[in-house]
Coordinates of C-alpha atoms and ligand atoms in Angstrom, one line a residue:
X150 CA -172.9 -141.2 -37.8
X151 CA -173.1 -143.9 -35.8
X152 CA -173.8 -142.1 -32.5
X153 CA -177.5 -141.7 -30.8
X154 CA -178.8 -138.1 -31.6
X155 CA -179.8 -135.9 -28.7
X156 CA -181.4 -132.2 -29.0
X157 CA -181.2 -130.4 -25.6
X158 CA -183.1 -127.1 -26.0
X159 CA -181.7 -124.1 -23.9
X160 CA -178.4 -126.1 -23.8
X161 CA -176.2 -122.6 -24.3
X162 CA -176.4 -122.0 -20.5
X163 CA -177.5 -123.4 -17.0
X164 CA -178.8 -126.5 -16.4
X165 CA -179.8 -126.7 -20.8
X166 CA -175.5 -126.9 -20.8
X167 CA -174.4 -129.3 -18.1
X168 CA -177.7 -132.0 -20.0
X169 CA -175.8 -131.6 -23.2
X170 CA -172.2 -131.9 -21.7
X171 CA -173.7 -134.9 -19.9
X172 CA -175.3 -136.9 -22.6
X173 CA -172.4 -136.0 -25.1
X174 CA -170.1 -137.3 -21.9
X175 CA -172.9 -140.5 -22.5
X176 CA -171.9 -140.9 -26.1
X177 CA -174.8 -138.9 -27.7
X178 CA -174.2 -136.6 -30.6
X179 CA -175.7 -133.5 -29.3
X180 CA -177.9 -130.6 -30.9
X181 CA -176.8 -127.5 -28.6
X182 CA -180.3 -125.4 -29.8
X183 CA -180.1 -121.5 -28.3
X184 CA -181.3 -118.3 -29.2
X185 CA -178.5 -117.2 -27.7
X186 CA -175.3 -117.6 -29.6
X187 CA -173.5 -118.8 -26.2
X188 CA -174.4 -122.4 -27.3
X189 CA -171.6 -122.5 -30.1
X190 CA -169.1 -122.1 -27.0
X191 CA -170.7 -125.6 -25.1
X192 CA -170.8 -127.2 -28.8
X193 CA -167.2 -125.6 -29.4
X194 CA -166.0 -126.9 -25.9
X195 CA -168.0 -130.7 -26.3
X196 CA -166.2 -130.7 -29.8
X197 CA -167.4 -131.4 -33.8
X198 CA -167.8 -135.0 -33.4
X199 CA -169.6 -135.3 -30.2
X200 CA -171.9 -131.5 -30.7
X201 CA -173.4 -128.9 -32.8
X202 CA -175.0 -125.4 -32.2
X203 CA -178.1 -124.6 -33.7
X204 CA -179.4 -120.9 -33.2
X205 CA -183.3 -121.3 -32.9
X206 CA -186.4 -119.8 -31.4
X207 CA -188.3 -123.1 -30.1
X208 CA -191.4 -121.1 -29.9
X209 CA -191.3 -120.3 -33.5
X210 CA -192.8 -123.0 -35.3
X211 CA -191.2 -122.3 -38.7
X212 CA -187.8 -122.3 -36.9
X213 CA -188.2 -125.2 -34.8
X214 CA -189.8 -127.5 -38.4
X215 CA -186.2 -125.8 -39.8
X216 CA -184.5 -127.5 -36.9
X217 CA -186.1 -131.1 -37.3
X218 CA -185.3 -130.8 -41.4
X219 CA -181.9 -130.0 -40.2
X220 CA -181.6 -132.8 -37.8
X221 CA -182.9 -135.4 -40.1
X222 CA -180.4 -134.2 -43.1
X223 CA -177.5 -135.4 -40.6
X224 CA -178.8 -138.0 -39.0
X225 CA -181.3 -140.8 -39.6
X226 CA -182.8 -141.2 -36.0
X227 CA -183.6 -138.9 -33.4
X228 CA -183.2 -140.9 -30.2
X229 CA -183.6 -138.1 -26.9
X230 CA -185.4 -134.8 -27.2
X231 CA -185.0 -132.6 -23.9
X232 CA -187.1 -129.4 -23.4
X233 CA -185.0 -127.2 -21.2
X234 CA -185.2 -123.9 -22.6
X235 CA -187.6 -121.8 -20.3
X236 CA -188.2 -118.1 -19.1
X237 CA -189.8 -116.5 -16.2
X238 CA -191.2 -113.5 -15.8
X239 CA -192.3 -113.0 -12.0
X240 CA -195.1 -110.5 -10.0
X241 CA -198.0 -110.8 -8.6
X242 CA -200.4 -111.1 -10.6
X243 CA -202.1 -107.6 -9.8
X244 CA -198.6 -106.9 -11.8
X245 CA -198.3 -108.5 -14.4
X246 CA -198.8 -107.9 -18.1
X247 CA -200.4 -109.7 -20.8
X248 CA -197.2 -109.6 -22.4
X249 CA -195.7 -111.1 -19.4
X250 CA -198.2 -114.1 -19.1
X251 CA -198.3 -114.8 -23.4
X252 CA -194.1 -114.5 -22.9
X253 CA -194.0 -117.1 -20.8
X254 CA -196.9 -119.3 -22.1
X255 CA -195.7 -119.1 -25.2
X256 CA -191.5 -120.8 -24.9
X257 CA -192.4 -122.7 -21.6
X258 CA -195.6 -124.3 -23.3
X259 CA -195.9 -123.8 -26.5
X260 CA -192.1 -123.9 -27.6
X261 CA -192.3 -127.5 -25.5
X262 CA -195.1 -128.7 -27.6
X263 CA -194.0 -127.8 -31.5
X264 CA -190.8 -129.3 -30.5
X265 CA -192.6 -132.7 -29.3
X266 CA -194.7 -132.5 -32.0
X267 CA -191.9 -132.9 -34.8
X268 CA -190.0 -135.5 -32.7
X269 CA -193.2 -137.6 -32.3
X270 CA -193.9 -138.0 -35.9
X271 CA -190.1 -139.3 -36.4
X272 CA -190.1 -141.0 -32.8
X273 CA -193.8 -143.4 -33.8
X274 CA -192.1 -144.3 -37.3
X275 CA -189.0 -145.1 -35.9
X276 CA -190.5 -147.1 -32.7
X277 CA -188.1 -146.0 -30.4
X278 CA -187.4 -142.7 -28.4
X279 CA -187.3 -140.7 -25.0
X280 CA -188.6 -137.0 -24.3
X281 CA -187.9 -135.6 -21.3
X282 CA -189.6 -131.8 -20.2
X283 CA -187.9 -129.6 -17.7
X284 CA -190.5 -128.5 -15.8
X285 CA -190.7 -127.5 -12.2
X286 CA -191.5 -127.9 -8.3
X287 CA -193.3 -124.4 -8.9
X288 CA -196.1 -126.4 -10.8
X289 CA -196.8 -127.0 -7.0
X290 CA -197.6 -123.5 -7.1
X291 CA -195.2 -120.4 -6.2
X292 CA -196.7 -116.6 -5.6
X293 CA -195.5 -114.6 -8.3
X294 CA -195.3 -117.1 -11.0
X295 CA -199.1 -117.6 -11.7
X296 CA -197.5 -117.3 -15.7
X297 CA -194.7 -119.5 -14.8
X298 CA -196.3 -122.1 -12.4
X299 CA -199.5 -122.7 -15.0
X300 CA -196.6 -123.2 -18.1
X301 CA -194.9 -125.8 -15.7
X302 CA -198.8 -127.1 -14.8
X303 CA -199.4 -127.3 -18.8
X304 CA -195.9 -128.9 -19.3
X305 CA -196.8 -131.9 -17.2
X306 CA -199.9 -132.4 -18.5
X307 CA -198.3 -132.3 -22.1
X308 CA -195.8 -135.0 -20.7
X309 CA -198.6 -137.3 -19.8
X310 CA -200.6 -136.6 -22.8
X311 CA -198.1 -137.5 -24.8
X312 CA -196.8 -141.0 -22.7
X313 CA -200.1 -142.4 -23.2
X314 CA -200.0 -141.2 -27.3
X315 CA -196.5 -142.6 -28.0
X316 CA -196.5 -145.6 -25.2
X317 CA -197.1 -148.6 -27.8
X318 CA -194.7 -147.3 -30.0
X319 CA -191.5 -147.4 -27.3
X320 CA -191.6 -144.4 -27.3
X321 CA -191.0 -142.8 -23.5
X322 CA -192.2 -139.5 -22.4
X323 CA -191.0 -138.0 -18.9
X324 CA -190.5 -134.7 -16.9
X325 CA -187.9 -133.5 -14.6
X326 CA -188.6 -130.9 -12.2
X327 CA -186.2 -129.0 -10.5
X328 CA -186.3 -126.9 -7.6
X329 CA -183.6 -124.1 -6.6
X330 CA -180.9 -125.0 -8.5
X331 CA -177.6 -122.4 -9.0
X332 CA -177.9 -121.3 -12.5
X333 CA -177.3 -117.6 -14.3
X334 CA -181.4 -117.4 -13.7
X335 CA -181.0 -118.0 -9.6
X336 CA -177.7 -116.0 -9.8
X337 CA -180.1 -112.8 -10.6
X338 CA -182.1 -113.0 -7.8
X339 CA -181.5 -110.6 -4.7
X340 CA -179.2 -112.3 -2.1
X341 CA -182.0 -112.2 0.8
X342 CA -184.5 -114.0 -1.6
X343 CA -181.7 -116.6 -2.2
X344 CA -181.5 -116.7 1.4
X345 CA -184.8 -117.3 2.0
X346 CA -185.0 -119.9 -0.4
X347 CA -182.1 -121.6 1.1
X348 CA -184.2 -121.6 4.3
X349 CA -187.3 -123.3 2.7
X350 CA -185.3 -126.2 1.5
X351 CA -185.4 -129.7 3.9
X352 CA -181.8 -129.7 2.7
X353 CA -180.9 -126.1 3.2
X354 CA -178.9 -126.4 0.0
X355 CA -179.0 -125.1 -3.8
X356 CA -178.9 -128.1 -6.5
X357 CA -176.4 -128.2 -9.3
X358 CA -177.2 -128.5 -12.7
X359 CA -175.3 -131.6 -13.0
X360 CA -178.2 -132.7 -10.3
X361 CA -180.6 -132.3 -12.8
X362 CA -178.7 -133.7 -15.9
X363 CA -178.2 -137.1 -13.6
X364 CA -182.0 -137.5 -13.6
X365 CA -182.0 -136.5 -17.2
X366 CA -179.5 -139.1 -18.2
X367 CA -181.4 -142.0 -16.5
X368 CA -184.5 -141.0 -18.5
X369 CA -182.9 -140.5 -21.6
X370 CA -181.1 -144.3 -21.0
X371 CA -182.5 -147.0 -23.8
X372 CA -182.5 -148.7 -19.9
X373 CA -185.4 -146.5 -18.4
X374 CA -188.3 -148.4 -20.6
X375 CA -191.1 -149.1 -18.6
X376 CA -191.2 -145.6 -17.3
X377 CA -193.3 -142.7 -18.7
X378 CA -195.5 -140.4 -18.3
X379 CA -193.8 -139.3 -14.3
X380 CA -192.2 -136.7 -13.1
X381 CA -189.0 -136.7 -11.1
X382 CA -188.3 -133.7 -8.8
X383 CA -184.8 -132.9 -8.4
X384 CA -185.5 -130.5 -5.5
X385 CA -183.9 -131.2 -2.2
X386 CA -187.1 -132.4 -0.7
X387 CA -188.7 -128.8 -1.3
X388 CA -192.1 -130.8 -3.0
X389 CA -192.9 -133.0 -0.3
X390 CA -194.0 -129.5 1.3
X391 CA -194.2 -129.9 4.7
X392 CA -191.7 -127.3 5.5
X393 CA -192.0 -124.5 8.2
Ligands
NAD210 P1 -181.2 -120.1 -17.8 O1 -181.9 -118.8 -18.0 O2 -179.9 -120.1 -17.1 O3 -180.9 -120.8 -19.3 C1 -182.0 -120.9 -20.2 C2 -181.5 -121.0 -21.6 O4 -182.7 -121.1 -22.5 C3 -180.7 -119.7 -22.0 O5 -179.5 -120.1 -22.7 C4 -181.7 -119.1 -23.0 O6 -181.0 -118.4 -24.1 C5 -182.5 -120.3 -23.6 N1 -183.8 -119.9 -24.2 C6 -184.7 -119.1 -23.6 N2 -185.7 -118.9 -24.4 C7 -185.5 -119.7 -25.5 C8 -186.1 -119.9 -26.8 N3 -187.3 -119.3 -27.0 N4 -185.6 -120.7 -27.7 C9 -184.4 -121.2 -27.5 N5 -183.6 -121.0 -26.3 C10 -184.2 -120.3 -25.4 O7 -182.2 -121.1 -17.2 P2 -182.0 -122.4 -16.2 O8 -182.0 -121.9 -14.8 O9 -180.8 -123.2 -16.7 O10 -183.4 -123.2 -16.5 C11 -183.5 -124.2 -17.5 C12 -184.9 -124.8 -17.4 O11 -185.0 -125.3 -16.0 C13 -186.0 -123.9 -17.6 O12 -187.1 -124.5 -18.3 C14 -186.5 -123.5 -16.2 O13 -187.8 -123.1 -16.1 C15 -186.2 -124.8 -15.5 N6 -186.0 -124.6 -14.0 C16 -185.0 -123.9 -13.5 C17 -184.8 -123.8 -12.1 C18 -183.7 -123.1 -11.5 O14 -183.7 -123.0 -10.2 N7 -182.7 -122.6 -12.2 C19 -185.8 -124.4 -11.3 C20 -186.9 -125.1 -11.8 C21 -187.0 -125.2 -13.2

């Protein structure tokens, strides 16, 4: 193979899809990792020589040191990891369960770090790489995410962490943080929320997820290498938080 090797995690739906169609469109040979078996459809559509599905938990560390074995039987550099695949769970907090908090904590968080983990110990010995976390403008904070928000919060600090631990090995470590953007996790929400989101925005618009893949892309670029450790919101303006 003479390609770059991406994994995007999350990548069988949403904004996890239109990353992977974007850096196989980029020349990557992408790993489509889902639990859900909707990936083999992207890796089906992106075709064998430019994709492949893998059905994983990330937030199972046996599966996710399965993954990386798998990875490094194919290919002999891993060049862009991208942490997409995240969850919410939303109510106040006078509502929400243990389960709900540990749920989230436990893919947006701790699913994030196993999977930096295993691509930092190939990423220092090969002396080259790019990470990029999805996180969030909720970070910011957001009632009804205090799970959510504090995963995001843990996400970044992980991202920075992590720049400054991989930095003199060329190694660059960014996140991304989206705001509203039209995917099948917006599409559930009640059409008056929506609407009131819509409102909140400085651009009264939704993003795409192709917004969020072009911010991806330019991080995952061999180009981008005296920037790490930030965090790029894709948002429409919604973090600068002035809004009325
Ligand atoms: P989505 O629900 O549409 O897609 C998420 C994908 O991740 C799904 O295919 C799901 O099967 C997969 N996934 C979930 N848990 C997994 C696990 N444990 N292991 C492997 N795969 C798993 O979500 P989306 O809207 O595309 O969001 C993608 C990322 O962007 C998430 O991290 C989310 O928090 C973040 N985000 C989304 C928005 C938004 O408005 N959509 C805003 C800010 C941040």
């Amino acid at each position: 193979m003479t390609k770059q090797t991406a994994i995007v995690s999350g990548a069988g739906k949403g904004i996890g899809k239109a990353i992977a169609e974007r850096l196989a469109a980029d020349g990557f040979f992408v790993y489509i990792v889902d639990l859900d078996i909707e990936g083999e459809l992207v890796a089906g559509q992106l075709g064998k020589d430019n994709a492949t599905f893998y059905q994983a938990d990330i937030s199972d560390e046996s599966q996710v040191l399965a993954l990386f074995q798998a990875v490094l039987a194919q290919h002999r550099a891993l060049d862009v990891l991208v942490n997409n695949a995240g969850i919410i769970r939303d109510h106040m907090i006078w509502n929400m369960t243990t389960a709900d908090f540990d749920a989230v904590i436990r893919v947006n968080l701790k699913g994030a770090w196993l999977m930096c983990r295993e691509a930092a110990k190939i990423m220092k010995t090969q002396q080259s790489g790019r990470i990029v976390n999805i996180a969030s403008r909720a970070w910011l904070g957001n009632r009804g995410q205090t799970n959510y928000s504090a995963s995001k919060a843990g996400l970044i600090g992980l991202t920075r962490s992590l720049a400054l631990e991989l930095g003199k090995y060329h190694v660059c470590v960014n996140a991304v943080a989206p705001g509203l953007i039209d995917t099948p996790l917006t599409q559930r929400l009640k059409p008056e929320i929506l609407e009131q989101l819509l409102q909140a925005q400085p651009t009264k618009t939704i993003g795409a997820p192709e917004d969020v893949a072009h911010a991806v892309a330019f991080l995952a670029s061999a180009k981008t290498n005296f920037i790490t450790g930030q965090t790029i919101y894709v948002d429409g303006g919604k973090s600068i938080g002035a809004g009325i």
